[in-house]
mmCIF file of C-alpha atoms and ligand atoms in Angstrom:
data_model
loop_
_atom_site.group_PDB
_atom_site.id
_atom_site.type_symbol
_atom_site.label_atom_id
_atom_site.label_comp_id
_atom_site.label_asym_id
_atom_site.label_seq_id
_atom_site.Cartn_x
_atom_site.Cartn_y
_atom_site.Cartn_z
ATOM 1 C CA MET K 342 -30.935 8.987 7.131
ATOM 2 C CA SER K 343 -31.863 5.360 6.806
ATOM 3 C CA ASP K 344 -30.731 2.785 4.291
ATOM 4 C CA GLY K 345 -32.743 2.067 1.177
ATOM 5 C CA PRO K 346 -33.944 3.949 -1.891
ATOM 6 C CA ASP K 347 -33.575 7.700 -1.511
ATOM 7 C CA GLU K 348 -33.690 10.753 -3.782
ATOM 8 C CA LEU K 349 -29.996 10.622 -4.584
ATOM 9 C CA TRP K 350 -30.224 6.951 -5.487
ATOM 10 C CA LYS K 351 -32.918 7.732 -8.083
ATOM 11 C CA ARG K 352 -30.502 10.150 -9.761
ATOM 12 C CA LEU K 353 -27.598 7.692 -9.507
ATOM 13 C CA LYS K 354 -29.688 4.856 -10.907
ATOM 14 C CA ALA K 355 -30.218 6.818 -14.127
ATOM 15 C CA TYR K 356 -26.577 6.028 -14.961
ATOM 16 C CA GLU K 357 -27.157 2.274 -15.000
ATOM 17 C CA GLY K 358 -26.498 0.943 -18.475
ATOM 18 C CA GLN K 359 -24.481 3.963 -19.565
ATOM 19 C CA ALA K 360 -20.998 3.473 -20.965
ATOM 20 C CA ALA K 361 -18.047 4.321 -18.709
ATOM 21 C CA ALA K 362 -15.476 3.658 -21.446
ATOM 22 C CA VAL K 363 -15.840 2.709 -25.095
ATOM 23 C CA ALA K 364 -13.558 1.207 -27.745
ATOM 24 C CA CYS K 365 -10.520 1.006 -25.481
ATOM 25 C CA VAL K 366 -7.452 -0.814 -26.786
ATOM 26 C CA GLY K 367 -5.048 -2.853 -24.640
ATOM 27 C CA LYS K 368 -1.675 -1.143 -24.282
ATOM 28 C CA ASP K 369 0.142 -4.314 -25.357
ATOM 29 C CA PRO K 370 -1.011 -7.394 -27.212
ATOM 30 C CA VAL K 371 -1.108 -10.568 -25.131
ATOM 31 C CA ASN K 372 2.570 -11.446 -24.861
ATOM 32 C CA ALA K 373 4.968 -14.026 -23.448
ATOM 33 C CA PRO K 374 7.095 -11.703 -21.242
ATOM 34 C CA MET K 375 4.079 -10.414 -19.290
ATOM 35 C CA ILE K 376 2.796 -13.973 -18.948
ATOM 36 C CA ARG K 377 6.176 -15.122 -17.659
ATOM 37 C CA HIS K 378 6.407 -12.304 -15.096
ATOM 38 C CA TRP K 379 2.882 -13.044 -13.909
ATOM 39 C CA CYS K 380 3.581 -16.765 -13.532
ATOM 40 C CA GLU K 381 6.777 -16.056 -11.610
ATOM 41 C CA ALA K 382 4.994 -13.623 -9.295
ATOM 42 C CA MET K 383 2.165 -16.112 -8.708
ATOM 43 C CA GLY K 384 4.437 -19.123 -8.456
ATOM 44 C CA ASP K 385 2.395 -20.825 -11.186
ATOM 45 C CA ALA K 386 4.534 -23.320 -13.110
ATOM 46 C CA ASN K 387 1.703 -24.764 -15.240
ATOM 47 C CA PRO K 388 3.249 -25.771 -18.615
ATOM 48 C CA ALA K 389 0.121 -24.526 -20.443
ATOM 49 C CA TYR K 390 1.519 -20.991 -20.110
ATOM 50 C CA GLU K 391 4.776 -21.721 -21.935
ATOM 51 C CA GLY K 392 5.917 -22.773 -25.383
ATOM 52 C CA PRO K 393 4.499 -22.430 -28.900
ATOM 53 C CA ASP K 394 0.909 -23.340 -27.883
ATOM 54 C CA ALA K 395 0.901 -21.183 -24.766
ATOM 55 C CA VAL K 396 -2.267 -19.569 -23.457
ATOM 56 C CA ALA K 397 -2.329 -16.718 -20.958
ATOM 57 C CA PRO K 398 -3.506 -17.504 -17.413
ATOM 58 C CA ALA K 399 -7.211 -16.685 -17.446
ATOM 59 C CA THR K 400 -6.894 -14.562 -14.316
ATOM 60 C CA MET K 401 -4.561 -12.222 -16.241
ATOM 61 C CA LEU K 402 -7.662 -10.802 -17.955
ATOM 62 C CA GLN K 403 -7.339 -7.460 -16.194
ATOM 63 C CA ALA K 404 -3.584 -7.251 -16.863
ATOM 64 C CA TRP K 405 -4.279 -6.764 -20.591
ATOM 65 C CA THR K 406 -6.692 -3.901 -19.948
ATOM 66 C CA MET K 407 -4.844 -1.839 -17.355
ATOM 67 C CA GLY K 408 -4.180 1.752 -18.409
ATOM 68 C CA GLY K 409 -1.133 2.352 -16.236
ATOM 69 C CA LEU K 410 -0.341 5.876 -15.114
ATOM 70 C CA SER K 411 -1.248 7.390 -18.463
ATOM 71 C CA GLY K 412 -4.721 5.804 -18.583
ATOM 72 C CA HIS K 413 -6.802 4.973 -21.633
ATOM 73 C CA GLU K 414 -8.525 6.925 -24.343
ATOM 74 C CA GLY K 415 -12.242 6.236 -24.563
ATOM 75 C CA ARG K 416 -13.430 7.132 -21.080
ATOM 76 C CA THR K 417 -16.874 8.756 -21.148
ATOM 77 C CA ALA K 418 -18.197 11.640 -19.080
ATOM 78 C CA ALA K 419 -20.904 9.469 -17.501
ATOM 79 C CA PHE K 420 -18.707 7.746 -14.939
ATOM 80 C CA ASP K 421 -17.099 11.039 -13.872
ATOM 81 C CA GLU K 422 -20.549 12.605 -13.504
ATOM 82 C CA LEU K 423 -21.678 9.719 -11.326
ATOM 83 C CA MET K 424 -18.605 10.074 -9.088
ATOM 84 C CA THR K 425 -19.102 13.850 -8.864
ATOM 85 C CA LEU K 426 -22.726 13.382 -7.768
ATOM 86 C CA LEU K 427 -21.539 11.075 -5.011
ATOM 87 C CA ASP K 428 -18.724 13.426 -3.962
ATOM 88 C CA GLU K 429 -21.154 16.327 -3.738
ATOM 89 C CA ALA K 430 -23.421 14.228 -1.527
ATOM 90 C CA GLY K 431 -20.529 13.730 0.905
ATOM 91 C CA CYS K 432 -19.561 10.263 -0.325
ATOM 92 C CA THR K 433 -15.964 11.337 -0.879
ATOM 93 C CA SER K 434 -14.241 8.095 0.115
ATOM 94 C CA VAL K 435 -13.895 5.051 -2.078
ATOM 95 C CA VAL K 436 -12.916 1.455 -1.476
ATOM 96 C CA ALA K 437 -12.806 -1.430 -3.927
ATOM 97 C CA THR K 438 -14.930 -4.210 -2.433
ATOM 98 C CA ASP K 439 -14.833 -7.154 -4.840
ATOM 99 C CA SER K 440 -14.543 -8.234 -8.426
ATOM 100 C CA GLU K 441 -15.791 -11.124 -10.531
ATOM 101 C CA GLN K 442 -14.420 -12.445 -13.776
ATOM 102 C CA GLU K 443 -15.842 -14.781 -16.418
ATOM 103 C CA TYR K 444 -13.669 -16.422 -19.050
ATOM 104 C CA LEU K 445 -15.142 -17.316 -22.413
ATOM 105 C CA ARG K 446 -12.184 -17.787 -24.716
ATOM 106 C CA PRO K 447 -8.466 -18.351 -23.976
ATOM 107 C CA LEU K 448 -6.109 -15.476 -24.743
ATOM 108 C CA ARG K 449 -2.910 -16.307 -26.592
ATOM 109 C CA PRO K 450 0.280 -14.370 -27.314
ATOM 110 C CA GLY K 451 -0.403 -12.044 -30.223
ATOM 111 C CA ASP K 452 -4.081 -11.443 -29.405
ATOM 112 C CA GLU K 453 -5.006 -7.761 -29.548
ATOM 113 C CA VAL K 454 -7.472 -6.938 -26.806
ATOM 114 C CA THR K 455 -10.209 -4.299 -26.946
ATOM 115 C CA PHE K 456 -12.745 -3.529 -24.258
ATOM 116 C CA ASP K 457 -15.780 -1.485 -23.269
ATOM 117 C CA THR K 458 -16.980 -0.716 -19.782
ATOM 118 C CA VAL K 459 -20.564 -0.154 -18.708
ATOM 119 C CA ILE K 460 -21.999 1.132 -15.424
ATOM 120 C CA GLU K 461 -23.941 -2.001 -14.566
ATOM 121 C CA SER K 462 -25.617 -1.120 -11.290
ATOM 122 C CA VAL K 463 -25.774 1.324 -8.405
ATOM 123 C CA SER K 464 -27.056 -0.027 -5.108
ATOM 124 C CA GLU K 465 -29.482 1.658 -2.780
ATOM 125 C CA ARG K 466 -27.995 3.535 0.144
ATOM 126 C CA LYS K 467 -26.207 1.119 2.513
ATOM 127 C CA THR K 468 -24.556 1.534 5.876
ATOM 128 C CA THR K 469 -21.293 -0.344 6.370
ATOM 129 C CA LYS K 470 -18.599 -0.335 9.054
ATOM 130 C CA LEU K 471 -16.680 2.189 6.960
ATOM 131 C CA GLY K 472 -19.591 4.533 6.503
ATOM 132 C CA THR K 473 -22.788 5.034 4.535
ATOM 133 C CA GLY K 474 -22.806 5.085 0.749
ATOM 134 C CA TYR K 475 -23.572 3.319 -2.505
ATOM 135 C CA PHE K 476 -22.030 0.306 -4.222
ATOM 136 C CA VAL K 477 -21.232 1.017 -7.876
ATOM 137 C CA THR K 478 -20.605 -1.968 -10.158
ATOM 138 C CA THR K 479 -18.979 -1.643 -13.557
ATOM 139 C CA ARG K 480 -18.608 -4.444 -16.083
ATOM 140 C CA MET K 481 -15.814 -4.556 -18.604
ATOM 141 C CA ASP K 482 -16.321 -6.720 -21.694
ATOM 142 C CA VAL K 483 -12.986 -7.830 -23.125
ATOM 143 C CA ARG K 484 -12.850 -8.835 -26.786
ATOM 144 C CA VAL K 485 -10.456 -10.135 -29.377
ATOM 145 C CA GLY K 486 -11.916 -9.035 -32.695
ATOM 146 C CA GLU K 487 -15.636 -9.822 -32.413
ATOM 147 C CA ASP K 488 -15.144 -12.589 -29.848
ATOM 148 C CA LEU K 489 -15.995 -11.925 -26.230
ATOM 149 C CA ALA K 490 -12.984 -13.298 -24.342
ATOM 150 C CA GLY K 491 -14.175 -12.495 -20.839
ATOM 151 C CA THR K 492 -15.912 -10.062 -18.542
ATOM 152 C CA HIS K 493 -14.582 -8.283 -15.496
ATOM 153 C CA ARG K 494 -17.009 -6.903 -12.929
ATOM 154 C CA PHE K 495 -15.591 -4.423 -10.478
ATOM 155 C CA ARG K 496 -17.455 -3.112 -7.446
ATOM 156 C CA ILE K 497 -16.608 -0.096 -5.359
ATOM 157 C CA LEU K 498 -18.237 1.474 -2.327
ATOM 158 C CA LYS K 499 -18.411 5.255 -2.544
ATOM 159 C CA TYR K 500 -19.173 6.407 0.979
ATOM 160 C CA ALA K 501 -19.200 9.141 3.589
ATOM 161 C CA PRO K 502 -16.719 8.028 6.245
ATOM 162 C CA SER K 503 -18.250 7.558 9.681
ATOM 163 C CA ARG K 504 -16.755 10.294 11.848
ATOM 164 C CA GLY K 505 -16.254 8.455 15.107
ATOM 165 C CA LYS K 506 -14.141 5.797 13.440
ATOM 166 C CA GLN K 507 -12.037 8.278 11.547
ATOM 167 C CA LYS K 508 -11.234 10.239 14.665
ATOM 168 C CA ALA K 509 -10.226 7.125 16.574
ATOM 169 C CA ARG K 510 -7.967 6.078 13.721
ATOM 170 C CA ARG K 511 -6.398 9.476 13.500
ATOM 171 C CA ALA K 512 -5.144 9.535 17.041
ATOM 172 C CA ARG K 513 -3.458 6.181 16.733
ATOM 173 C CA ARG K 514 0.121 6.169 15.589
ATOM 174 C CA PRO K 515 0.957 3.069 13.527
ATOM 175 C CA ARG K 516 2.758 0.414 15.562
ATOM 176 C CA PRO K 517 5.792 -1.517 14.378
ATOM 177 C CA VAL K 518 5.075 -5.114 13.421
ATOM 178 C CA VAL K 519 6.443 -7.089 16.333
ATOM 179 C CA ASN K 520 6.874 -10.809 15.795
ATOM 180 C CA ARG K 521 8.707 -13.639 17.454
ATOM 181 C CA ASP K 522 11.900 -12.882 15.516
ATOM 182 C CA ASN K 523 12.175 -9.190 16.367
ATOM 183 C CA ALA K 524 10.392 -8.978 19.746
ATOM 184 C CA GLY K 525 13.724 -8.658 21.575
ATOM 185 C CA PHE K 526 14.645 -5.593 19.590
ATOM 186 C CA TRP K 527 11.434 -3.785 20.535
ATOM 187 C CA GLU K 528 11.693 -4.875 24.181
ATOM 188 C CA GLY K 529 15.134 -3.258 24.174
ATOM 189 C CA VAL K 530 13.799 -0.075 22.584
ATOM 190 C CA ALA K 531 11.089 0.136 25.258
ATOM 191 C CA ARG K 532 13.943 0.203 27.831
ATOM 192 C CA HIS K 533 15.869 2.786 25.730
ATOM 193 C CA ARG K 534 18.476 0.286 24.636
ATOM 194 C CA LEU K 535 19.389 -0.347 21.011
ATOM 195 C CA LEU K 536 20.184 -4.059 20.780
ATOM 196 C CA ILE K 537 21.987 -5.707 17.888
ATOM 197 C CA GLN K 538 21.701 -9.438 17.338
ATOM 198 C CA ARG K 539 24.963 -11.393 17.390
ATOM 199 C CA CYS K 540 25.580 -14.931 16.192
ATOM 200 C CA THR K 541 27.023 -16.909 19.098
ATOM 201 C CA ASP K 542 28.957 -19.126 16.680
ATOM 202 C CA CYS K 543 30.691 -16.792 14.201
ATOM 203 C CA ARG K 544 30.010 -13.529 16.148
ATOM 204 C CA THR K 545 28.568 -11.755 13.093
ATOM 205 C CA LEU K 546 26.303 -8.834 14.033
ATOM 206 C CA ARG K 547 22.992 -8.502 12.250
ATOM 207 C CA HIS K 548 20.064 -6.134 11.840
ATOM 208 C CA PRO K 549 17.140 -6.423 11.177
ATOM 209 C CA TRP K 550 16.655 -9.308 13.576
ATOM 210 C CA LEU K 551 16.442 -12.759 12.007
ATOM 211 C CA PRO K 552 15.950 -16.294 13.331
ATOM 212 C CA GLY K 553 19.364 -17.423 12.064
ATOM 213 C CA CYS K 554 22.783 -16.224 10.963
ATOM 214 C CA ASN K 555 23.182 -15.295 7.301
ATOM 215 C CA SER K 556 26.920 -15.990 7.477
ATOM 216 C CA CYS K 557 27.017 -19.450 9.050
ATOM 217 C CA GLY K 558 23.401 -20.562 9.470
ATOM 218 C CA CYS K 559 23.640 -20.884 13.239
ATOM 219 C CA PRO K 560 20.261 -20.338 14.957
ATOM 220 C CA GLU K 561 21.778 -19.362 18.319
ATOM 221 C CA TRP K 562 22.285 -15.714 19.133
ATOM 222 C CA ASP K 563 22.770 -13.162 21.844
ATOM 223 C CA THR K 564 22.769 -9.371 21.752
ATOM 224 C CA VAL K 565 25.156 -6.477 22.110
ATOM 225 C CA GLU K 566 24.001 -3.001 23.008
ATOM 226 C CA ALA K 567 24.796 -0.409 20.365
ATOM 227 C CA SER K 568 26.653 2.702 21.460
ATOM 228 C CA GLY K 569 23.993 4.717 19.641
ATOM 229 C CA ALA K 570 26.506 6.500 17.411
ATOM 230 C CA GLY K 571 26.228 6.230 13.665
ATOM 231 C CA THR K 572 26.271 8.044 10.351
ATOM 232 C CA VAL K 573 23.725 8.626 7.603
ATOM 233 C CA TYR K 574 24.539 5.931 5.046
ATOM 234 C CA SER K 575 21.695 6.954 2.716
ATOM 235 C CA TYR K 576 18.336 8.679 3.004
ATOM 236 C CA VAL K 577 15.090 9.570 1.284
ATOM 237 C CA VAL K 578 12.782 12.527 1.901
ATOM 238 C CA MET K 579 9.107 11.690 2.382
ATOM 239 C CA HIS K 580 6.789 14.275 0.837
ATOM 240 C CA HIS K 581 3.569 12.308 0.372
ATOM 241 C CA PRO K 582 1.298 11.012 1.616
ATOM 242 C CA PRO K 583 1.037 12.962 4.856
ATOM 243 C CA PHE K 584 -0.065 10.707 7.730
ATOM 244 C CA PRO K 585 -2.556 12.321 10.118
ATOM 245 C CA ALA K 586 -1.264 10.182 12.973
ATOM 246 C CA PHE K 587 2.188 11.685 12.444
ATOM 247 C CA THR K 588 1.216 15.315 12.047
ATOM 248 C CA GLU K 589 -0.957 15.220 15.164
ATOM 249 C CA SER K 590 1.672 13.505 17.266
ATOM 250 C CA ASP K 591 3.590 15.112 20.092
ATOM 251 C CA HIS K 592 6.625 15.438 17.829
ATOM 252 C CA ALA K 593 4.757 17.047 14.962
ATOM 253 C CA ALA K 594 7.477 19.579 14.217
ATOM 254 C CA ASP K 595 9.685 16.877 12.734
ATOM 255 C CA ALA K 596 6.921 14.694 11.390
ATOM 256 C CA ALA K 597 4.546 17.041 9.610
ATOM 257 C CA GLY K 598 6.528 16.528 6.442
ATOM 258 C CA PRO K 599 8.458 16.595 4.353
ATOM 259 C CA TYR K 600 10.732 14.559 6.618
ATOM 260 C CA ALA K 601 13.934 12.617 6.157
ATOM 261 C CA VAL K 602 14.115 8.848 6.562
ATOM 262 C CA GLY K 603 17.668 7.657 6.937
ATOM 263 C CA LEU K 604 19.487 4.401 6.501
ATOM 264 C CA ILE K 605 21.789 4.741 9.504
ATOM 265 C CA GLU K 606 25.061 2.855 9.687
ATOM 266 C CA LEU K 607 25.735 2.236 13.364
ATOM 267 C CA ALA K 608 29.273 2.455 14.690
ATOM 268 C CA GLU K 609 29.104 -1.345 15.111
ATOM 269 C CA GLY K 610 28.588 -1.749 11.339
ATOM 270 C CA VAL K 611 24.934 -2.783 10.942
ATOM 271 C CA ARG K 612 22.384 -0.467 9.350
ATOM 272 C CA MET K 613 18.856 0.433 10.354
ATOM 273 C CA VAL K 614 16.102 2.629 8.959
ATOM 274 C CA SER K 615 14.763 5.490 11.040
ATOM 275 C CA ASN K 616 13.922 9.176 11.057
ATOM 276 C CA VAL K 617 16.780 11.694 10.977
ATOM 277 C CA VAL K 618 15.913 14.610 13.262
ATOM 278 C CA GLY K 619 17.470 17.802 14.515
ATOM 279 C CA VAL K 620 18.073 19.455 11.141
ATOM 280 C CA PRO K 621 15.644 20.492 8.381
ATOM 281 C CA TYR K 622 14.940 17.636 5.983
ATOM 282 C CA ASP K 623 16.833 19.359 3.170
ATOM 283 C CA LYS K 624 20.006 19.568 5.283
ATOM 284 C CA VAL K 625 20.311 15.811 5.687
ATOM 285 C CA ARG K 626 23.375 14.488 3.860
ATOM 286 C CA ILE K 627 25.165 11.190 3.471
ATOM 287 C CA GLY K 628 27.902 10.891 6.071
ATOM 288 C CA LEU K 629 26.291 13.140 8.709
ATOM 289 C CA PRO K 630 27.085 11.899 12.222
ATOM 290 C CA VAL K 631 24.003 10.980 14.262
ATOM 291 C CA ARG K 632 23.142 9.546 17.658
ATOM 292 C CA VAL K 633 20.146 7.527 18.704
ATOM 293 C CA GLU K 634 17.412 9.183 20.723
ATOM 294 C CA PHE K 635 14.337 7.428 22.089
ATOM 295 C CA ARG K 636 11.020 9.134 21.603
ATOM 296 C CA THR K 637 7.830 8.274 23.398
ATOM 297 C CA HIS K 638 4.487 8.761 21.686
ATOM 298 C CA GLU K 639 1.433 8.669 23.903
ATOM 299 C CA ASP K 640 -1.985 7.867 22.539
ATOM 300 C CA GLU K 641 -5.057 5.902 23.545
ATOM 301 C CA GLU K 642 -3.207 2.636 23.041
ATOM 302 C CA GLY K 643 -0.530 3.609 25.506
ATOM 303 C CA ALA K 644 3.105 4.574 25.113
ATOM 304 C CA LEU K 645 5.064 3.769 21.989
ATOM 305 C CA VAL K 646 8.845 4.180 22.113
ATOM 306 C CA LEU K 647 10.678 4.590 18.810
ATOM 307 C CA PRO K 648 14.377 5.109 18.121
ATOM 308 C CA VAL K 649 15.220 8.131 15.939
ATOM 309 C CA PHE K 650 18.619 9.551 15.039
ATOM 310 C CA ARG K 651 19.601 13.116 15.885
ATOM 311 C CA VAL K 652 22.291 14.856 13.885
ATOM 312 C CA THR K 653 25.302 15.581 16.134
ATOM 313 C CA GLU K 654 27.462 17.557 13.712
ATOM 314 C CA GLY K 655 28.183 20.999 15.115
ATOM 315 C CA GLU K 656 27.899 19.794 18.707
ATOM 316 C CA ALA K 657 30.876 20.289 20.977
HETATM 317 ZN ZN1 ZN L 1191 27.115 -17.015 12.393
#
């Protein structure tokens, strides 16, 4: 099918102008602690956001309207219907593409925010790199009393993923992020050697790899090869989300999930995060002895070697 107006679009377009949410109330009034956390996270030290005459950063507009995990009362059926129509047409994937905000009145601590959301527009059918679908734009009007304080437009693409792309992505196992600081570690792993960085000044061992010593600040280092022995210092069990690239890998038995991710304390004293293998995920315990094992994953990008830790308890 080609891009442009189609039969589905005519049905989708009927939702333009309908309310997606009405008479919603902000979970908290505009308040100083949330403003302070925001400013710290953004590194914004503007004095306008502090003190008795403080205003909230304008870009916090959406922070006052977020529903959190529990959501908001006031959502209408129209938006759900629109999404269902798209799902039924095969546009099951969604990605947020962009948003626009307008600010009309400053928000100050103590302001109680209310808001309504309208389905503003639905685009004609479009083909993108991700797949073919429809852009849906909603507009939230944020008020304090009768005053419009700002608007927040939010655009999503609801699309049918293009199959070729998805398949290519599926086969590819995610690669570790290799940078100039940790490249030596991964070069070692490729040669089945587990290398620990060592400060050449104070001899402190460190992992993960860093450009300098945390103990003395010295930038010079060499490496020692780990024996490979260690113990489970702590662990978590991954249940969700399942990663297709893991379940389809050549070691799917351990990776299909749930699977255990351990913080392994090496015999040399440093700790590293990796999979614990060789026992069911629910048999992993703190203190279990483990030994490194190097696994090779083959896919279209070539071979990827990763260190994992096999439980050795019970071995002779
Ligand atoms: Zn040092």
